Tab-separated table of N, CA and C and ligand atoms in Angstrom:
chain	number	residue	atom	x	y	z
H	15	UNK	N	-10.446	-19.161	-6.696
H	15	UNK	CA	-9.963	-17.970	-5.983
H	15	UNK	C	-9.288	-18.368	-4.670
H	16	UNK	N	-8.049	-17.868	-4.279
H	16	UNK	CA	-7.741	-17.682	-3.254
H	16	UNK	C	-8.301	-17.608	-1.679
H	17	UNK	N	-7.897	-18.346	-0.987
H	17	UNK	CA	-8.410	-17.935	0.444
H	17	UNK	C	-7.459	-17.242	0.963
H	18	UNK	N	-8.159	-15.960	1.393
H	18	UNK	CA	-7.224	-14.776	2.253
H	18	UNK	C	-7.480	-14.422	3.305
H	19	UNK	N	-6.335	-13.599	3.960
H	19	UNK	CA	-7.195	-12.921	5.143
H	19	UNK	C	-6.872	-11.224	5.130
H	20	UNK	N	-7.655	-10.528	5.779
H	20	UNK	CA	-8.145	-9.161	5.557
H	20	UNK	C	-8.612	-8.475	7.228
H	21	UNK	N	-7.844	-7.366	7.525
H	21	UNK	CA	-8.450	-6.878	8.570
H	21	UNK	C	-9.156	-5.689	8.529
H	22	UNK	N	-10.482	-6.201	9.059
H	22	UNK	CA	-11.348	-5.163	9.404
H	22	UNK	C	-10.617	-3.889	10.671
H	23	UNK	N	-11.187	-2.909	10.495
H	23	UNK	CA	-10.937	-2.099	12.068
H	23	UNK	C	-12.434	-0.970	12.084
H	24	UNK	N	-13.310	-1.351	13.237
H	24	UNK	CA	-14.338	-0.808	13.823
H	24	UNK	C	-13.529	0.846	14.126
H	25	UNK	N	-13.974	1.162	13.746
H	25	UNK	CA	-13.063	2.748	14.191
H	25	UNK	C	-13.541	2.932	15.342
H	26	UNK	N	-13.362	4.229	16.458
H	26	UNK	CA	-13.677	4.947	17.405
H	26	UNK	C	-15.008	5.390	17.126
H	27	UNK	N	-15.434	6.123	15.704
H	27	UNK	CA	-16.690	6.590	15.680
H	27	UNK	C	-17.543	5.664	15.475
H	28	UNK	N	-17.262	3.980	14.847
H	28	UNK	CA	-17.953	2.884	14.857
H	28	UNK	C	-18.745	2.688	15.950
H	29	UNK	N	-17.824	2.611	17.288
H	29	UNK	CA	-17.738	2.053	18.299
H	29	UNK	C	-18.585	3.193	18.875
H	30	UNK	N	-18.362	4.636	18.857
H	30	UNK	CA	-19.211	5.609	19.721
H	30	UNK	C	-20.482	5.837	19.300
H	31	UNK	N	-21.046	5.589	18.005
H	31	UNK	CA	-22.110	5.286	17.582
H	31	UNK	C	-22.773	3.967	18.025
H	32	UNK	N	-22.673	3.154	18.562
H	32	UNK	CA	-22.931	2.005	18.825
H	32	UNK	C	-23.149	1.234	17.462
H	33	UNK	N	-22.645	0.949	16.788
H	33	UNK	CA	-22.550	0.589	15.305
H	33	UNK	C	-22.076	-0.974	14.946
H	34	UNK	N	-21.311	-1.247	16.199
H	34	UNK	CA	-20.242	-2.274	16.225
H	34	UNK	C	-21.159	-3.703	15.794
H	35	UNK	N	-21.860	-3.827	16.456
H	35	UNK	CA	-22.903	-5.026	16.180
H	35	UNK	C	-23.244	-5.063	14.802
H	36	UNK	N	-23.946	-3.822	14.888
H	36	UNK	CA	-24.583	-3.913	13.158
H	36	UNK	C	-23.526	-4.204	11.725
H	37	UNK	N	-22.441	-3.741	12.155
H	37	UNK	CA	-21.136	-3.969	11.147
H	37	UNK	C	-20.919	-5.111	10.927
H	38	UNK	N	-21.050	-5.564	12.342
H	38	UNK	CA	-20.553	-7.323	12.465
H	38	UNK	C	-21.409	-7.624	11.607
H	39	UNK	N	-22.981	-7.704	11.486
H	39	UNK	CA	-23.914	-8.216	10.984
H	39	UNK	C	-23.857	-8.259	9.642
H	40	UNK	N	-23.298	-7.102	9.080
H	40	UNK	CA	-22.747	-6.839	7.595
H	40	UNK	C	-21.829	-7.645	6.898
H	41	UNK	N	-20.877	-7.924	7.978
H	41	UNK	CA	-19.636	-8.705	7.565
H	41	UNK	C	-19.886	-10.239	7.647
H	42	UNK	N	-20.847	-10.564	8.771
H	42	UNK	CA	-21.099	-11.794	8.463
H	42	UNK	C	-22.250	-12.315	7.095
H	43	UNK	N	-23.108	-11.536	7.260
H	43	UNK	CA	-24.196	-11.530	6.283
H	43	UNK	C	-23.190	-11.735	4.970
H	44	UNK	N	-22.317	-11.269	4.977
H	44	UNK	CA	-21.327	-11.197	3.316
H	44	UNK	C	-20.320	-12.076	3.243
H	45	UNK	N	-21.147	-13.605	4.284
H	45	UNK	CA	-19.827	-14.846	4.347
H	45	UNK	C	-18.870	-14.951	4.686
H	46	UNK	N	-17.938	-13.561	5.504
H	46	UNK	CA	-17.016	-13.811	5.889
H	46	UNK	C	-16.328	-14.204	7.451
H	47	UNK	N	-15.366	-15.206	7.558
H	47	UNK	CA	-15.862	-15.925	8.648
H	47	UNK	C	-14.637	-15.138	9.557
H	48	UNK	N	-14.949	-15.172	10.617
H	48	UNK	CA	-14.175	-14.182	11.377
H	48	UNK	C	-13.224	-14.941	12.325
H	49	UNK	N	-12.099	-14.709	12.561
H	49	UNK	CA	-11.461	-15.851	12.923
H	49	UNK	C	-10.793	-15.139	14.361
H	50	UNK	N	-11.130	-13.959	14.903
H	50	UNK	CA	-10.799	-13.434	16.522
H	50	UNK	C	-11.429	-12.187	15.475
H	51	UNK	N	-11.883	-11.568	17.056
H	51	UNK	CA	-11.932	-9.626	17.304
H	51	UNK	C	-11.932	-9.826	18.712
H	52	UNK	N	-11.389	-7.859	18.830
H	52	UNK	CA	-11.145	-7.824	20.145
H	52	UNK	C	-11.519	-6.443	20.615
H	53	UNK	N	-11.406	-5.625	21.668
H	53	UNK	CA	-11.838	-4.253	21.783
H	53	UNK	C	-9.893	-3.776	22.295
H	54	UNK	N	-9.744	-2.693	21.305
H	54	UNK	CA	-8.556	-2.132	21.535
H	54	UNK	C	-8.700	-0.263	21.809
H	55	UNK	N	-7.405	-0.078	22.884
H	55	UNK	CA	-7.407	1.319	22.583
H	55	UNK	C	-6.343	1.297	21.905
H	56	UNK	N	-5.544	2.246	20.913
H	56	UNK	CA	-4.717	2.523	20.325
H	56	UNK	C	-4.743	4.044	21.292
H	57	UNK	N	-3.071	4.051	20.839
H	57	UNK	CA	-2.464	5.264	21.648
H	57	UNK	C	-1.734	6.186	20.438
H	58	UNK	N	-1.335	6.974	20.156
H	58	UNK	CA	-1.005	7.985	19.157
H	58	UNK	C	0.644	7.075	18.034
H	59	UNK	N	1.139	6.417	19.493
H	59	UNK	CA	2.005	5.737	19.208
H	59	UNK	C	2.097	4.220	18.437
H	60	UNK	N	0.898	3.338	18.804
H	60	UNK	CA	0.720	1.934	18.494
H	60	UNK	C	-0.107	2.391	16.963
H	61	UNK	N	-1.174	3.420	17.268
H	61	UNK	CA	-1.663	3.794	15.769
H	61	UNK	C	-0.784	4.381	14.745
H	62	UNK	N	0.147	4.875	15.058
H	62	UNK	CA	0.923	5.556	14.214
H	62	UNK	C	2.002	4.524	13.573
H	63	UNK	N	2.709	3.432	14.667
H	63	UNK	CA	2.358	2.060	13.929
H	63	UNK	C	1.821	1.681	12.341
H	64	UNK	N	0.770	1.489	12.849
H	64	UNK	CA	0.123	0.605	12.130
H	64	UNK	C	-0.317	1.509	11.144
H	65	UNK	N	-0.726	3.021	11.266
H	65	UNK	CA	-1.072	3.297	9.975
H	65	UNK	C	0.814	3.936	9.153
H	66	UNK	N	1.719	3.510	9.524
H	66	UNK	CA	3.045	3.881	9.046
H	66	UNK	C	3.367	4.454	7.753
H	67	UNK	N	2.328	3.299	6.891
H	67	UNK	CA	3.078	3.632	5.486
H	67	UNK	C	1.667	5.350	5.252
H	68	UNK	N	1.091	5.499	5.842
H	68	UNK	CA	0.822	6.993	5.397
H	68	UNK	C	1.350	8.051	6.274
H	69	UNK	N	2.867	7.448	6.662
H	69	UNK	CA	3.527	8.327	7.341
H	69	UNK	C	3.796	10.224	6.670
H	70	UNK	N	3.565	11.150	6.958
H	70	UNK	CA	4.249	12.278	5.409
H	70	UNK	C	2.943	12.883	4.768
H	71	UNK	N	2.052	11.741	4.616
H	71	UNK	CA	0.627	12.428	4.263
H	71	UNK	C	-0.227	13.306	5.307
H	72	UNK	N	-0.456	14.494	3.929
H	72	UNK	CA	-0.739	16.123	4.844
H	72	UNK	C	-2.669	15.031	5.983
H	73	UNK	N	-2.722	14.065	5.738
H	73	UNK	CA	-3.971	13.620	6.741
H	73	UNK	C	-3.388	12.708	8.003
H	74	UNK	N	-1.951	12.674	8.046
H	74	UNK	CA	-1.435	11.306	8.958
H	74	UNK	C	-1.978	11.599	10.240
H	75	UNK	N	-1.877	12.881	10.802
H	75	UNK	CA	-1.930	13.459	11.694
H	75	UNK	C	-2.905	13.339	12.761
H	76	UNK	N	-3.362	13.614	11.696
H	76	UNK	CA	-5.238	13.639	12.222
H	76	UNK	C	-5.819	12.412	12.277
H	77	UNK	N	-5.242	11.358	11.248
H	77	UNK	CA	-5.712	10.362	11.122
H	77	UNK	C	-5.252	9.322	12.314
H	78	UNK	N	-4.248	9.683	13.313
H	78	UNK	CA	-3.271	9.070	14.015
H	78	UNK	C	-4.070	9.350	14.984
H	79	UNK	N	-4.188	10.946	15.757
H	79	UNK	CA	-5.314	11.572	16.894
H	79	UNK	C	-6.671	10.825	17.297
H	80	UNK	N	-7.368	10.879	15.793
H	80	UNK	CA	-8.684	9.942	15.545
H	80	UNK	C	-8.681	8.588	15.810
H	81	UNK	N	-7.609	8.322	15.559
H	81	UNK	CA	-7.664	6.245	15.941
H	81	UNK	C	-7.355	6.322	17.414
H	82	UNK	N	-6.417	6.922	18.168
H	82	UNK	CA	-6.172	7.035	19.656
H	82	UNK	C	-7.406	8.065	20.321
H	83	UNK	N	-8.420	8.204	19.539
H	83	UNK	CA	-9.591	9.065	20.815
H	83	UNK	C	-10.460	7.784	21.086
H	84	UNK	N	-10.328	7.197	21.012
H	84	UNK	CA	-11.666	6.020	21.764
H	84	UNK	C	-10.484	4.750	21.400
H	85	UNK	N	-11.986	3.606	21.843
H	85	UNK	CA	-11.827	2.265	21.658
H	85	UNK	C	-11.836	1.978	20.410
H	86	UNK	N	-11.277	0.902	19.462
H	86	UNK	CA	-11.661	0.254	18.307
H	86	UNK	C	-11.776	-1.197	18.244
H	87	UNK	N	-12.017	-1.725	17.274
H	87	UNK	CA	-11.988	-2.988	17.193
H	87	UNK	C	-11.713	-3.703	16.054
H	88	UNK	N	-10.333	-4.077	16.071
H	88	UNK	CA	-9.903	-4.118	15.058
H	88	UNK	C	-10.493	-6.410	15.160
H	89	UNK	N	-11.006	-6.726	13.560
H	89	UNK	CA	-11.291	-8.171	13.629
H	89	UNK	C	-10.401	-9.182	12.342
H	90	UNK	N	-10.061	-10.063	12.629
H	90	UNK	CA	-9.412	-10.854	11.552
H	90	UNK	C	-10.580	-11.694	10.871
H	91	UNK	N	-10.519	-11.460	9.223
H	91	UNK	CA	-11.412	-11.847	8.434
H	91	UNK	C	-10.882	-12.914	7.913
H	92	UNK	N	-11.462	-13.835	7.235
H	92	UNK	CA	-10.955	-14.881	5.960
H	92	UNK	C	-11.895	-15.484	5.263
H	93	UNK	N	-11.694	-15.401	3.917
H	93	UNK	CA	-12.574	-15.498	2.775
H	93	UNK	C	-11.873	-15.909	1.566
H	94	UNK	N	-12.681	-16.318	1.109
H	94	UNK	CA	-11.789	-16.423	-0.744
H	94	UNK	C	-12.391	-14.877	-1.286
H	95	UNK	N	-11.132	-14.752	-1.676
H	95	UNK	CA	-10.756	-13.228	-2.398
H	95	UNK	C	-11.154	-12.254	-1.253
H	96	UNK	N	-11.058	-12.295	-0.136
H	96	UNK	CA	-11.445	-11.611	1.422
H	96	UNK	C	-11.099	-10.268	0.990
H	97	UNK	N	-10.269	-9.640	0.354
H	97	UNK	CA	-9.518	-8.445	0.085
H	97	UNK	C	-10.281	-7.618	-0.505
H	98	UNK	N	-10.925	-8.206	-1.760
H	98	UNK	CA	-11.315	-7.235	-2.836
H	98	UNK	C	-12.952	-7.397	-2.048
H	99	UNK	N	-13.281	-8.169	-1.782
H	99	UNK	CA	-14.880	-8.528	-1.713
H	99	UNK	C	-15.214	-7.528	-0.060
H	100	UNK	N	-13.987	-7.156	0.938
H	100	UNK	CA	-14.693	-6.441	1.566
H	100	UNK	C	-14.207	-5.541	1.241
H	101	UNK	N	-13.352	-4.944	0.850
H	101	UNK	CA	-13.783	-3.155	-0.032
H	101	UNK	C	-15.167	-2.916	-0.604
H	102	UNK	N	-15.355	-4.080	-1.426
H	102	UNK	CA	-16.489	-4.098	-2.101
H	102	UNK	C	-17.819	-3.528	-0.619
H	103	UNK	N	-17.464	-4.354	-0.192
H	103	UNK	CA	-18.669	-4.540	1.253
H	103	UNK	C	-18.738	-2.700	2.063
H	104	UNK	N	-17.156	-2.639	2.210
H	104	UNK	CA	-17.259	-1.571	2.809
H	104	UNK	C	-17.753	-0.092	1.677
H	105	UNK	N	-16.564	0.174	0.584
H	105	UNK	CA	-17.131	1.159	-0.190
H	105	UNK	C	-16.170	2.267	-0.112
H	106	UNK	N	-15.813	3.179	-0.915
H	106	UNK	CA	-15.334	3.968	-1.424
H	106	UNK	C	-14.658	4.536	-0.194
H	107	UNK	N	-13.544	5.268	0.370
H	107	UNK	CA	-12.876	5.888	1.822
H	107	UNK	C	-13.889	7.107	2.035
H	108	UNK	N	-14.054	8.040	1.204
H	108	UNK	CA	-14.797	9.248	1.048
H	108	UNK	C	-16.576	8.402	1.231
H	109	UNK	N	-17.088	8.533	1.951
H	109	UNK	CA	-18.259	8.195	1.790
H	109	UNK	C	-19.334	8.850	0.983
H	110	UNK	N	-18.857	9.947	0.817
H	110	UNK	CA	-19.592	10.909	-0.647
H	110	UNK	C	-19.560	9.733	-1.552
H	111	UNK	N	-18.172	9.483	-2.119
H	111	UNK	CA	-18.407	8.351	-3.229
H	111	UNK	C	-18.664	7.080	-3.138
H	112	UNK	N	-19.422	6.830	-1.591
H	112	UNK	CA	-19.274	5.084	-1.849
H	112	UNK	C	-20.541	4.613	-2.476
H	113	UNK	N	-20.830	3.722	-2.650
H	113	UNK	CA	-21.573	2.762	-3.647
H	113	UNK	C	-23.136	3.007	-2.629
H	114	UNK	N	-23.927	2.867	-2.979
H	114	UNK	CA	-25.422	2.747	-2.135
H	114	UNK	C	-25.575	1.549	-1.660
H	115	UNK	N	-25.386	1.135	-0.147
H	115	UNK	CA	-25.606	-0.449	0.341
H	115	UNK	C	-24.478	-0.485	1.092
H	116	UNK	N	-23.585	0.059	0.943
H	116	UNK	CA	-22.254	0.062	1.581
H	116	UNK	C	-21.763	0.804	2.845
H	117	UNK	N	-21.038	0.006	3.431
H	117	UNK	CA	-21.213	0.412	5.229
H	117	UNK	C	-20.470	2.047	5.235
H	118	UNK	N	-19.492	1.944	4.894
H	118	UNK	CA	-19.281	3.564	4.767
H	118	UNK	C	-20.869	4.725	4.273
H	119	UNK	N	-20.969	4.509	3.273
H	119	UNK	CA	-22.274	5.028	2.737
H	119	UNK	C	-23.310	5.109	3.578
H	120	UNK	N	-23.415	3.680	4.430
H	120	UNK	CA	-24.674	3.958	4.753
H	120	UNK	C	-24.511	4.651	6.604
H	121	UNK	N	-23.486	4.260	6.974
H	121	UNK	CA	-23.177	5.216	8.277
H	121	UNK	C	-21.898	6.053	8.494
H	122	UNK	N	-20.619	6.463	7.534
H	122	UNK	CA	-19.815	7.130	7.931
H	122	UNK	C	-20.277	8.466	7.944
H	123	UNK	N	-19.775	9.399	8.573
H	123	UNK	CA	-20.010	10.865	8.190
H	123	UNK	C	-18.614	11.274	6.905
H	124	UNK	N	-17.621	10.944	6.876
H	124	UNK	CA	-16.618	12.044	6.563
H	124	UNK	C	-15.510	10.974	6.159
H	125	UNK	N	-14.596	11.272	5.272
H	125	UNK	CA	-13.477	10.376	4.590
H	125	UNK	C	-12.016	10.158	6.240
H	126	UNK	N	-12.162	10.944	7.163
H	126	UNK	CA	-11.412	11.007	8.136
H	126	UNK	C	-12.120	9.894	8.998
H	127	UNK	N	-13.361	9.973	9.267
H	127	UNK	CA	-14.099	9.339	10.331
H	127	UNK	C	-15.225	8.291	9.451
H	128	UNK	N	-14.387	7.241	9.010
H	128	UNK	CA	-15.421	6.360	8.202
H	128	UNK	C	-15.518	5.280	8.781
H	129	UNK	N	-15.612	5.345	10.075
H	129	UNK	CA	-16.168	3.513	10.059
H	129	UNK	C	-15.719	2.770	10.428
H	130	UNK	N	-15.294	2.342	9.300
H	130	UNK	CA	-14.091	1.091	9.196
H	130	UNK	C	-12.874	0.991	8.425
H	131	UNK	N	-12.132	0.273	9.082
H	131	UNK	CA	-10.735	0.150	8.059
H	131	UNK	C	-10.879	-1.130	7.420
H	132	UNK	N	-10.534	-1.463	6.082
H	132	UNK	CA	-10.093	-2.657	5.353
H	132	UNK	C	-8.668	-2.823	5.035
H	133	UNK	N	-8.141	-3.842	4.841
H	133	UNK	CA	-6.715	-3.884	4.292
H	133	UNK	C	-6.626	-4.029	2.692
H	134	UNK	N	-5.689	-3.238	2.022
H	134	UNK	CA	-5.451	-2.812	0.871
H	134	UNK	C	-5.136	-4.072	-0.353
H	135	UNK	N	-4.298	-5.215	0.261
H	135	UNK	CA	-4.142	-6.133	-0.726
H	135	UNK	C	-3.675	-7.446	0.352
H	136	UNK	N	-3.790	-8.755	-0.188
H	136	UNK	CA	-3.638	-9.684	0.370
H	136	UNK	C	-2.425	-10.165	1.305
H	137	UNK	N	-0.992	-9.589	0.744
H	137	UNK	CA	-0.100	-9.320	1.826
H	137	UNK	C	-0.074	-8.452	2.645
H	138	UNK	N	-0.970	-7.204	2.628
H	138	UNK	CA	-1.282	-6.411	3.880
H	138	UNK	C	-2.324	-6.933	5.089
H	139	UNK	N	-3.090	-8.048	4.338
H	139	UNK	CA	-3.887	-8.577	5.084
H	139	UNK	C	-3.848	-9.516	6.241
H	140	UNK	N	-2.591	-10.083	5.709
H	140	UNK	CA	-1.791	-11.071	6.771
H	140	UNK	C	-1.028	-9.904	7.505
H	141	UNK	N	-0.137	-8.854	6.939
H	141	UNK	CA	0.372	-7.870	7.970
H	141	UNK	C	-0.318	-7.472	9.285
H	142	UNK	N	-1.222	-6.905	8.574
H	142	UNK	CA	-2.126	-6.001	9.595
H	142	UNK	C	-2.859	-7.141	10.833
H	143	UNK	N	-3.394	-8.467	10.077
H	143	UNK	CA	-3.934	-9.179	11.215
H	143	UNK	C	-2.591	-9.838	12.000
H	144	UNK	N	-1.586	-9.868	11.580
H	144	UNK	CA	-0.453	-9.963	12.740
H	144	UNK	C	-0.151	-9.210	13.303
H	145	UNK	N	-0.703	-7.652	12.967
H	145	UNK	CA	-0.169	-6.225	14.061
H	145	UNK	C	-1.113	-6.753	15.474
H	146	UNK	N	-2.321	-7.085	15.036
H	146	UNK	CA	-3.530	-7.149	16.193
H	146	UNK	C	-3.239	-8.900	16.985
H	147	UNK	N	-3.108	-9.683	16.299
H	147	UNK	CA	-3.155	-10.961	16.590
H	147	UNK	C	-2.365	-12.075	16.733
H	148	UNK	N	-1.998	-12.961	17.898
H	148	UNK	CA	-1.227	-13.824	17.297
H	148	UNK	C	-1.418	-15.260	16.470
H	149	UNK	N	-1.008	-16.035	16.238
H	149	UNK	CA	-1.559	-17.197	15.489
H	149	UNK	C	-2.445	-17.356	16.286
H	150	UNK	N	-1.968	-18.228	17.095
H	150	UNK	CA	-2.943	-18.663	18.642
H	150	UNK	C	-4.255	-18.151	18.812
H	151	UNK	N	-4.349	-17.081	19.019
H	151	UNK	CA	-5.515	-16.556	19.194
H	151	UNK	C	-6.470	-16.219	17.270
H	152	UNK	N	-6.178	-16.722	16.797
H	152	UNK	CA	-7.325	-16.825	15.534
H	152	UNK	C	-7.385	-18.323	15.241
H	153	UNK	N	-9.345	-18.094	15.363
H	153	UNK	CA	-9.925	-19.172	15.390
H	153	UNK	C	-10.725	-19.774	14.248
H	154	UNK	N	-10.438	-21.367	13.945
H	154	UNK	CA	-10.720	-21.241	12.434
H	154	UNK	C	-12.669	-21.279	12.555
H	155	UNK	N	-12.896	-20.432	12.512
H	155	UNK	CA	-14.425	-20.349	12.710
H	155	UNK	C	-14.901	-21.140	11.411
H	156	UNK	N	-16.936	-20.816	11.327
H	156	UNK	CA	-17.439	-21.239	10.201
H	156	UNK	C	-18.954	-20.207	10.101
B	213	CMP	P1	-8.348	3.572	5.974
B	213	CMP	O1	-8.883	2.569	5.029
B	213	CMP	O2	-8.383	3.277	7.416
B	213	CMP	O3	-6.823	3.942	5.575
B	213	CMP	C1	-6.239	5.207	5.837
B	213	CMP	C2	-7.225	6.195	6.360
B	213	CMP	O4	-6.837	7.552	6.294
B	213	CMP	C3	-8.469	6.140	5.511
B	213	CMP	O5	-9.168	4.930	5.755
B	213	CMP	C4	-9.188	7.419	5.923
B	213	CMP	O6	-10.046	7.258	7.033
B	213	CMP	C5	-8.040	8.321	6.378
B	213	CMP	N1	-7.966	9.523	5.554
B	213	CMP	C6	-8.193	10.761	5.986
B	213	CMP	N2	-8.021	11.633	5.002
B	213	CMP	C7	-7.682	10.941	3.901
B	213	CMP	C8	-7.381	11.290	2.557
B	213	CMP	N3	-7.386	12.563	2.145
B	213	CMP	N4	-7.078	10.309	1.688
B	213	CMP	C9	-7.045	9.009	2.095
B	213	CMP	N5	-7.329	8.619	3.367
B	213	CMP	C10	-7.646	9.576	4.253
């Protein structure tokens, strides 16, 4: 399997729950080695960015508001098969449907306010950790 990389993002409600630690703990517990995080605010503008391609969708909106009300923390992951294995970790967007064990499941409230973000496929994964990061600053951890 492939070694990839995959970005996590601690949401605002992560972070206002005090959650942030325990996530970490999740993500490391599940081997994956973290190579920078950082504490970010996003502004309506830098989030709207980055969430782009759900530009048009009747949730962009809200979903844009929600990432610019607090701090987040968005972290660069890398793993073999990093992509599929933390969806797996995280769990379904709707936390109604996520899996039992799974960080959405076990602390999101609501498919708007879940948590965390994962990246969708292995070239989004390098995208997204270049929106947050530059080479330089990711570290080949263990
Ligand atoms: P995330 O993995 O960060 O990617 C896009 C986000 O949009 C998603 O998680 C959800 O938090 C948010 N969202 C809100 N409403 C919806 C919806 N109806 N369908 C998909 N994503 C949604």
């Amino acid at each position: 399997m492939a070694v990839e990389r995959a970005l996590a993002i601690l949401k605002p409600d992560c972070i206002r729950k005090h959650l942030a630690g325990t996530v970490v703990a999740h993500i490391q517990k599940a081997g994956f080695n973290i190579l920078s995080m950082k504490m970010v605010q996003l502004t309506p503008t830098t989030g709207g960015a980055f969430y782009a391609v759900h530009k048009g969708r009747p949730f962009y909106d809200s979903l844009v508001e929600f990432m610019a009300s607090g701090p987040c923390m968005p972290i660069a992951l890398e793993k073999e098969n990093a992509v599929a294995d933390f969806r797996e970790l995280i769990g379904a967007t709707d936390p109604k449907d996520a899996k039992e064990g799974t960080i959405r499941k076990l602390y999101a409230d609501s498919k708007g306010e879940n948590i965390v973000h994962g990246s969708d496929s292995p070239e989004n994964g390098r995208i997204e950790v270049a929106f947050f990061f530059s080479e330089r600053e990711l570290v080949e951890g263990k």
